[in-house]
PDB file of C-alpha atoms in Angstrom:
ATOM      1  CA  MET A   1      50.005  77.821 111.247  1.00 95.00           C
ATOM      2  CA  ILE A   2      50.517  75.061 108.575  1.00 98.00           C
ATOM      3  CA  LEU A   3      48.640  72.001 108.719  1.00 98.00           C
ATOM      4  CA  SER A   4      50.171  68.951 106.828  1.00 98.00           C
ATOM      5  CA  PRO A   5      48.242  65.642 106.742  1.00 98.00           C
ATOM      6  CA  SER A   6      50.121  62.747 106.455  1.00 97.00           C
ATOM      7  CA  LEU A   7      49.697  60.726 103.376  1.00 97.00           C
ATOM      8  CA  LEU A   8      50.946  57.240 105.120  1.00 94.00           C
ATOM      9  CA  ALA A   9      47.298  57.742 106.070  1.00 94.00           C
ATOM     10  CA  GLY A  10      45.813  58.595 103.141  1.00 96.00           C
ATOM     11  CA  ASP A  11      44.271  55.696 100.607  1.00 96.00           C
ATOM     12  CA  PHE A  12      47.580  54.067  99.125  1.00 92.00           C
ATOM     13  CA  GLY A  13      45.357  52.274  96.045  1.00 93.00           C
ATOM     14  CA  ARG A  14      44.631  56.225  94.573  1.00 95.00           C
ATOM     15  CA  LEU A  15      47.183  58.431  96.508  1.00 96.00           C
ATOM     16  CA  ALA A  16      47.521  61.034  93.374  1.00 96.00           C
ATOM     17  CA  GLY A  17      43.591  61.596  94.210  1.00 97.00           C
ATOM     18  CA  GLU A  18      44.001  62.062  98.038  1.00 98.00           C
ATOM     19  CA  LEU A  19      46.797  65.087  96.520  1.00 98.00           C
ATOM     20  CA  GLU A  20      43.833  66.265  94.081  1.00 98.00           C
ATOM     21  CA  ALA A  21      41.214  66.220  97.182  1.00 98.00           C
ATOM     22  CA  LEU A  22      43.815  67.520  99.614  1.00 98.00           C
ATOM     23  CA  GLU A  23      44.421  70.793  97.013  1.00 98.00           C
ATOM     24  CA  ALA A  24      41.001  71.294  96.599  1.00 98.00           C
ATOM     25  CA  ALA A  25      39.651  71.522  99.822  1.00 98.00           C
ATOM     26  CA  GLY A  26      42.698  74.164 100.595  1.00 98.00           C
ATOM     27  CA  ILE A  27      45.479  71.995 101.980  1.00 98.00           C
ATOM     28  CA  SER A  28      49.420  73.880 100.539  1.00 98.00           C
ATOM     29  CA  TRP A  29      51.375  70.992 102.246  1.00 98.00           C
ATOM     30  CA  VAL A  30      51.560  67.547 102.713  1.00 98.00           C
ATOM     31  CA  HIS A  31      53.299  65.294 104.841  1.00 98.00           C
ATOM     32  CA  LEU A  32      55.363  62.391 102.687  1.00 98.00           C
ATOM     33  CA  ASP A  33      56.653  59.817 105.304  1.00 96.00           C
ATOM     34  CA  VAL A  34      59.421  57.898 104.053  1.00 97.00           C
ATOM     35  CA  MET A  35      60.511  55.109 106.215  1.00 95.00           C
ATOM     36  CA  ASP A  36      63.385  51.899 105.362  1.00 94.00           C
ATOM     37  CA  GLY A  37      62.767  49.239 107.666  1.00 90.00           C
ATOM     38  CA  HIS A  38      66.032  50.195 108.902  1.00 90.00           C
ATOM     39  CA  PHE A  39      66.068  53.251 110.853  1.00 93.00           C
ATOM     40  CA  VAL A  40      62.237  52.656 112.050  1.00 92.00           C
ATOM     41  CA  PRO A  41      60.558  48.810 111.192  1.00 88.00           C
ATOM     42  CA  ASN A  42      58.393  49.864 108.696  1.00 89.00           C
ATOM     43  CA  LEU A  43      58.408  50.507 105.252  1.00 89.00           C
ATOM     44  CA  THR A  44      56.901  53.109 102.842  1.00 93.00           C
ATOM     45  CA  PHE A  45      58.008  54.686  99.280  1.00 93.00           C
ATOM     46  CA  GLY A  46      60.996  56.065  98.023  1.00 95.00           C
ATOM     47  CA  PRO A  47      62.477  58.898  95.069  1.00 97.00           C
ATOM     48  CA  PRO A  48      60.071  56.956  92.456  1.00 97.00           C
ATOM     49  CA  VAL A  49      56.635  57.229  94.198  1.00 97.00           C
ATOM     50  CA  ILE A  50      57.353  60.839  95.045  1.00 98.00           C
ATOM     51  CA  LYS A  51      58.590  61.544  91.553  1.00 98.00           C
ATOM     52  CA  GLN A  52      55.221  60.168  89.864  1.00 97.00           C
ATOM     53  CA  LEU A  53      52.580  61.938  92.350  1.00 97.00           C
ATOM     54  CA  ARG A  54      54.911  65.212  91.643  1.00 98.00           C
ATOM     55  CA  ARG A  55      53.961  65.188  88.390  1.00 96.00           C
ATOM     56  CA  SER A  56      50.743  65.453  89.388  1.00 90.00           C
ATOM     57  CA  SER A  57      50.139  67.681  92.492  1.00 97.00           C
ATOM     58  CA  LYS A  58      51.323  71.258  93.206  1.00 96.00           C
ATOM     59  CA  LEU A  59      51.259  70.472  96.991  1.00 98.00           C
ATOM     60  CA  PHE A  60      54.264  71.593  99.240  1.00 98.00           C
ATOM     61  CA  PHE A  61      56.120  68.321  99.450  1.00 98.00           C
ATOM     62  CA  ASP A  62      57.041  67.593 103.026  1.00 98.00           C
ATOM     63  CA  VAL A  63      59.498  65.078 102.869  1.00 98.00           C
ATOM     64  CA  HIS A  64      60.437  63.267 106.325  1.00 98.00           C
ATOM     65  CA  LEU A  65      63.277  61.117 105.692  1.00 98.00           C
ATOM     66  CA  MET A  66      62.713  58.183 108.589  1.00 96.00           C
ATOM     67  CA  ILE A  67      65.994  56.599 106.924  1.00 97.00           C
ATOM     68  CA  GLU A  68      69.798  55.520 108.171  1.00 96.00           C
ATOM     69  CA  ASN A  69      72.659  57.557 106.339  1.00 96.00           C
ATOM     70  CA  PRO A  70      70.119  59.745 104.526  1.00 97.00           C
ATOM     71  CA  GLU A  71      72.757  61.706 102.854  1.00 96.00           C
ATOM     72  CA  ARG A  72      73.522  58.604 100.395  1.00 95.00           C
ATOM     73  CA  CYS A  73      70.249  59.620  98.544  1.00 97.00           C
ATOM     74  CA  LEU A  74      69.429  63.602  99.111  1.00 98.00           C
ATOM     75  CA  GLY A  75      70.165  63.800  95.826  1.00 98.00           C
ATOM     76  CA  ASP A  76      67.369  61.428  94.691  1.00 98.00           C
ATOM     77  CA  PHE A  77      64.658  63.196  96.696  1.00 98.00           C
ATOM     78  CA  ALA A  78      65.790  66.422  95.584  1.00 98.00           C
ATOM     79  CA  GLU A  79      65.014  65.281  91.937  1.00 98.00           C
ATOM     80  CA  ALA A  80      61.761  63.711  92.675  1.00 98.00           C
ATOM     81  CA  GLY A  81      60.440  66.835  93.742  1.00 98.00           C
ATOM     82  CA  ALA A  82      60.893  67.456  97.369  1.00 98.00           C
ATOM     83  CA  ASP A  83      60.155  70.825  98.418  1.00 98.00           C
ATOM     84  CA  LEU A  84      61.908  70.318 102.213  1.00 98.00           C
ATOM     85  CA  LEU A  85      63.784  67.033 103.285  1.00 98.00           C
ATOM     86  CA  THR A  86      63.967  66.460 107.452  1.00 98.00           C
ATOM     87  CA  VAL A  87      66.507  64.099 108.163  1.00 98.00           C
ATOM     88  CA  HIS A  88      66.678  62.322 112.109  1.00 98.00           C
ATOM     89  CA  VAL A  89      69.610  63.763 114.325  1.00 97.00           C
ATOM     90  CA  GLU A  90      69.666  60.336 115.519  1.00 97.00           C
ATOM     91  CA  ALA A  91      70.045  59.163 111.341  1.00 97.00           C
ATOM     92  CA  THR A  92      73.064  60.421 110.674  1.00 96.00           C
ATOM     93  CA  ALA A  93      76.971  61.150 112.081  1.00 94.00           C
ATOM     94  CA  HIS A  94      77.133  64.047 109.907  1.00 94.00           C
ATOM     95  CA  LEU A  95      73.965  66.097 110.259  1.00 97.00           C
ATOM     96  CA  SER A  96      75.756  69.361 109.405  1.00 97.00           C
ATOM     97  CA  ARG A  97      76.940  68.419 106.507  1.00 97.00           C
ATOM     98  CA  ALA A  98      73.362  66.706 105.426  1.00 98.00           C
ATOM     99  CA  LEU A  99      71.837  69.846 105.818  1.00 98.00           C
ATOM    100  CA  LEU A 100      74.049  71.942 103.849  1.00 97.00           C
ATOM    101  CA  GLU A 101      74.026  69.698 101.275  1.00 98.00           C
ATOM    102  CA  ILE A 102      70.089  69.573 101.471  1.00 98.00           C
ATOM    103  CA  ARG A 103      70.403  73.257 101.003  1.00 98.00           C
ATOM    104  CA  ARG A 104      72.808  73.041  98.237  1.00 98.00           C
ATOM    105  CA  LEU A 105      70.698  71.054  96.304  1.00 98.00           C
ATOM    106  CA  GLY A 106      67.870  74.039  96.034  1.00 98.00           C
ATOM    107  CA  ILE A 107      65.370  73.081  98.742  1.00 98.00           C
ATOM    108  CA  LYS A 108      64.539  73.618 102.537  1.00 98.00           C
ATOM    109  CA  ALA A 109      66.371  71.568 105.033  1.00 98.00           C
ATOM    110  CA  GLY A 110      65.117  70.167 108.208  1.00 98.00           C
ATOM    111  CA  ALA A 111      65.887  67.871 111.249  1.00 98.00           C
ATOM    112  CA  ALA A 112      63.860  65.529 113.597  1.00 98.00           C
ATOM    113  CA  LEU A 113      63.991  64.776 117.252  1.00 98.00           C
ATOM    114  CA  ASN A 114      62.820  61.682 118.672  1.00 96.00           C
ATOM    115  CA  PRO A 115      60.908  62.190 121.704  1.00 96.00           C
ATOM    116  CA  ALA A 116      63.792  61.487 123.685  1.00 94.00           C
ATOM    117  CA  THR A 117      66.290  63.245 121.737  1.00 97.00           C
ATOM    118  CA  PRO A 118      67.410  66.279 124.109  1.00 97.00           C
ATOM    119  CA  LEU A 119      67.310  69.577 122.108  1.00 98.00           C
ATOM    120  CA  SER A 120      71.002  70.380 122.749  1.00 97.00           C
ATOM    121  CA  ALA A 121      71.742  67.749 119.592  1.00 97.00           C
ATOM    122  CA  LEU A 122      70.551  70.961 117.611  1.00 96.00           C
ATOM    123  CA  GLU A 123      73.372  73.274 119.289  1.00 91.00           C
ATOM    124  CA  HIS A 124      75.557  73.656 116.185  1.00 93.00           C
ATOM    125  CA  VAL A 125      73.429  73.659 113.402  1.00 96.00           C
ATOM    126  CA  LEU A 126      70.524  75.979 113.731  1.00 95.00           C
ATOM    127  CA  PRO A 127      71.731  78.436 111.580  1.00 94.00           C
ATOM    128  CA  ASP A 128      71.318  75.916 109.150  1.00 96.00           C
ATOM    129  CA  LEU A 129      67.894  74.706 109.450  1.00 98.00           C
ATOM    130  CA  ASP A 130      64.512  75.818 107.731  1.00 98.00           C
ATOM    131  CA  LEU A 131      62.630  73.532 110.264  1.00 98.00           C
ATOM    132  CA  VAL A 132      62.865  71.873 113.059  1.00 98.00           C
ATOM    133  CA  LEU A 133      60.296  68.920 113.355  1.00 98.00           C
ATOM    134  CA  LEU A 134      59.288  67.377 117.018  1.00 98.00           C
ATOM    135  CA  MET A 135      58.088  63.982 116.730  1.00 97.00           C
ATOM    136  CA  SER A 136      55.118  63.432 119.352  1.00 96.00           C
ATOM    137  CA  VAL A 137      55.430  59.438 119.380  1.00 93.00           C
ATOM    138  CA  ASN A 138      58.196  57.229 118.358  1.00 89.00           C
ATOM    139  CA  PRO A 139      58.523  57.009 114.694  1.00 81.00           C
ATOM    140  CA  GLY A 140      57.307  54.214 112.462  1.00 68.00           C
ATOM    141  CA  PHE A 141      53.791  53.653 112.637  1.00 65.00           C
ATOM    142  CA  GLY A 142      51.138  56.066 112.134  1.00 62.00           C
ATOM    143  CA  GLY A 143      47.944  55.818 114.620  1.00 66.00           C
ATOM    144  CA  GLN A 144      50.267  56.119 117.792  1.00 73.00           C
ATOM    145  CA  SER A 145      49.137  58.483 120.865  1.00 87.00           C
ATOM    146  CA  PHE A 146      49.932  61.806 121.460  1.00 94.00           C
ATOM    147  CA  LEU A 147      52.782  62.463 124.276  1.00 95.00           C
ATOM    148  CA  PRO A 148      52.507  65.080 126.168  1.00 95.00           C
ATOM    149  CA  LEU A 149      56.167  65.821 126.946  1.00 96.00           C
ATOM    150  CA  ALA A 150      56.098  67.877 123.333  1.00 97.00           C
ATOM    151  CA  TYR A 151      53.980  70.883 124.787  1.00 98.00           C
ATOM    152  CA  ASP A 152      57.051  71.605 126.997  1.00 98.00           C
ATOM    153  CA  LYS A 153      59.648  70.712 124.403  1.00 98.00           C
ATOM    154  CA  THR A 154      58.098  72.827 121.637  1.00 98.00           C
ATOM    155  CA  ARG A 155      58.101  75.850 124.423  1.00 98.00           C
ATOM    156  CA  ALA A 156      61.843  75.327 125.117  1.00 98.00           C
ATOM    157  CA  LEU A 157      62.352  74.916 121.409  1.00 98.00           C
ATOM    158  CA  LYS A 158      60.977  78.064 120.801  1.00 98.00           C
ATOM    159  CA  GLU A 159      62.830  79.744 123.305  1.00 98.00           C
ATOM    160  CA  ARG A 160      65.603  78.295 121.786  1.00 97.00           C
ATOM    161  CA  LEU A 161      65.067  79.658 118.224  1.00 97.00           C
ATOM    162  CA  ILE A 162      64.024  83.204 119.246  1.00 97.00           C
ATOM    163  CA  ARG A 163      67.624  83.194 121.376  1.00 96.00           C
ATOM    164  CA  ALA A 164      69.751  82.146 118.177  1.00 95.00           C
ATOM    165  CA  SER A 165      67.623  84.736 116.385  1.00 96.00           C
ATOM    166  CA  SER A 166      66.650  81.691 113.923  1.00 96.00           C
ATOM    167  CA  THR A 167      63.488  81.849 111.678  1.00 96.00           C
ATOM    168  CA  ALA A 168      63.458  78.069 111.488  1.00 98.00           C
ATOM    169  CA  LEU A 169      59.564  76.643 111.486  1.00 98.00           C
ATOM    170  CA  ILE A 170      58.604  74.530 114.668  1.00 98.00           C
ATOM    171  CA  GLN A 171      56.747  71.350 113.221  1.00 98.00           C
ATOM    172  CA  VAL A 172      55.476  68.650 115.634  1.00 98.00           C
ATOM    173  CA  ASP A 173      54.294  65.086 114.153  1.00 97.00           C
ATOM    174  CA  GLY A 174      52.582  62.307 116.052  1.00 93.00           C
ATOM    175  CA  GLY A 175      48.860  61.581 117.224  1.00 92.00           C
ATOM    176  CA  VAL A 176      48.302  65.336 116.661  1.00 95.00           C
ATOM    177  CA  ASP A 177      44.577  65.847 116.326  1.00 95.00           C
ATOM    178  CA  PRO A 178      42.437  69.475 117.116  1.00 96.00           C
ATOM    179  CA  GLU A 179      42.422  68.474 120.774  1.00 94.00           C
ATOM    180  CA  GLN A 180      46.208  69.266 120.892  1.00 95.00           C
ATOM    181  CA  THR A 181      46.294  71.998 118.238  1.00 97.00           C
ATOM    182  CA  ALA A 182      45.440  74.607 120.315  1.00 95.00           C
ATOM    183  CA  LEU A 183      48.235  74.217 122.726  1.00 96.00           C
ATOM    184  CA  LEU A 184      50.932  73.175 120.804  1.00 97.00           C
ATOM    185  CA  VAL A 185      50.310  76.420 118.718  1.00 97.00           C
ATOM    186  CA  LEU A 186      50.365  78.607 122.156  1.00 96.00           C
ATOM    187  CA  ALA A 187      53.560  76.782 123.016  1.00 97.00           C
ATOM    188  CA  GLY A 188      55.246  77.990 119.631  1.00 97.00           C
ATOM    189  CA  ALA A 189      54.203  75.152 117.168  1.00 98.00           C
ATOM    190  CA  ASP A 190      53.952  76.965 113.243  1.00 98.00           C
ATOM    191  CA  ALA A 191      53.034  73.406 111.304  1.00 98.00           C
ATOM    192  CA  LEU A 192      51.449  70.303 112.644  1.00 98.00           C
ATOM    193  CA  VAL A 193      51.497  66.966 110.586  1.00 97.00           C
ATOM    194  CA  SER A 194      48.067  64.640 111.063  1.00 96.00           C
ATOM    195  CA  GLY A 195      47.675  61.220 109.899  1.00 94.00           C
ATOM    196  CA  THR A 196      44.759  59.474 110.980  1.00 93.00           C
ATOM    197  CA  ALA A 197      43.408  61.613 112.692  1.00 95.00           C
ATOM    198  CA  PHE A 198      42.620  63.884 109.373  1.00 97.00           C
ATOM    199  CA  PHE A 199      42.027  61.540 106.897  1.00 97.00           C
ATOM    200  CA  GLN A 200      39.405  59.679 108.753  1.00 96.00           C
ATOM    201  CA  PHE A 201      37.702  62.687 109.152  1.00 97.00           C
ATOM    202  CA  PRO A 202      36.184  63.401 105.323  1.00 97.00           C
ATOM    203  CA  PRO A 203      35.345  66.061 103.777  1.00 98.00           C
ATOM    204  CA  TYR A 204      38.341  66.982 104.037  1.00 98.00           C
ATOM    205  CA  ALA A 205      37.532  70.941 103.714  1.00 98.00           C
ATOM    206  CA  GLU A 206      35.463  70.539 106.852  1.00 98.00           C
ATOM    207  CA  ARG A 207      38.324  68.964 108.909  1.00 98.00           C
ATOM    208  CA  LEU A 208      40.644  71.978 107.903  1.00 98.00           C
ATOM    209  CA  LYS A 209      38.432  74.080 109.629  1.00 98.00           C
ATOM    210  CA  THR A 210      38.539  72.251 112.510  1.00 98.00           C
ATOM    211  CA  PHE A 211      41.884  72.165 112.920  1.00 98.00           C
ATOM    212  CA  MET A 212      42.626  76.054 112.203  1.00 97.00           C
ATOM    213  CA  ALA A 213      39.398  77.118 114.227  1.00 97.00           C
ATOM    214  CA  ALA A 214      41.469  75.237 116.641  1.00 96.00           C
ATOM    215  CA  ALA A 215      44.607  76.605 116.268  1.00 95.00           C
ATOM    216  CA  GLU A 216      43.421  80.309 116.588  1.00 91.00           C
ATOM    217  CA  GLU A 217      41.460  79.491 120.019  1.00 81.00           C
ATOM    218  CA  ASN A 218      44.549  80.535 121.700  1.00 63.00           C
ATOM    219  CA  LYS A 219      46.602  82.079 119.079  1.00 57.00           C
ATOM    220  CA  GLN A 220      46.159  85.436 120.654  1.00 48.00           C
ATOM    221  CA  GLY A 221      47.959  84.160 123.780  1.00 43.00           C
ATOM    222  CA  GLY A 222      50.618  82.434 122.501  1.00 38.00           C
ATOM    223  CA  PHE A 223      51.989  85.265 119.748  1.00 32.00           C
TER     224      PHE A 223
END
């Protein structure tokens, strides 16, 4: 199981320091939530901030674009140092084109689904995906409560990916803490995003151990 802490819940006064602390704790991925104030009501950071952070970090940059018409700026985020770009199904009329462009830029391509968006929205793009992100809250703000519907949706997505012989990872994002981790891994999740439930419980190395121990609880039953 990959844990990708959401930097949105970190200390914005010392973002580079937070990345250093994550690396020191044994974290390999970091989740960067990009919000435009249109697709979601909140506003966060863009390519210039990510570019500065890239200079001081070797972490895998898991960049989640919660922005309208993401195809307009995919090149900017790739140039800034993203390793994975995930776009929302609901935010673009040209999902396949966006995913192909991400791959053309030489990085991993992901598609995200809001809680109410059906899995059928991915039907024709599964071969173009390296990752599917299932939102377990309605996107836009950190600190929201986990929506239990994510368990069944994760399980159903896993079945679809197996039928399609897809190697895409399943990521779940929103309100995730160690309490849900075991059941999400059992359902088929490969990667989990955690914000406040991670950053508010230092030291980070110990918090990582807590998540990983929870993931191991049902691993034997899930795989």
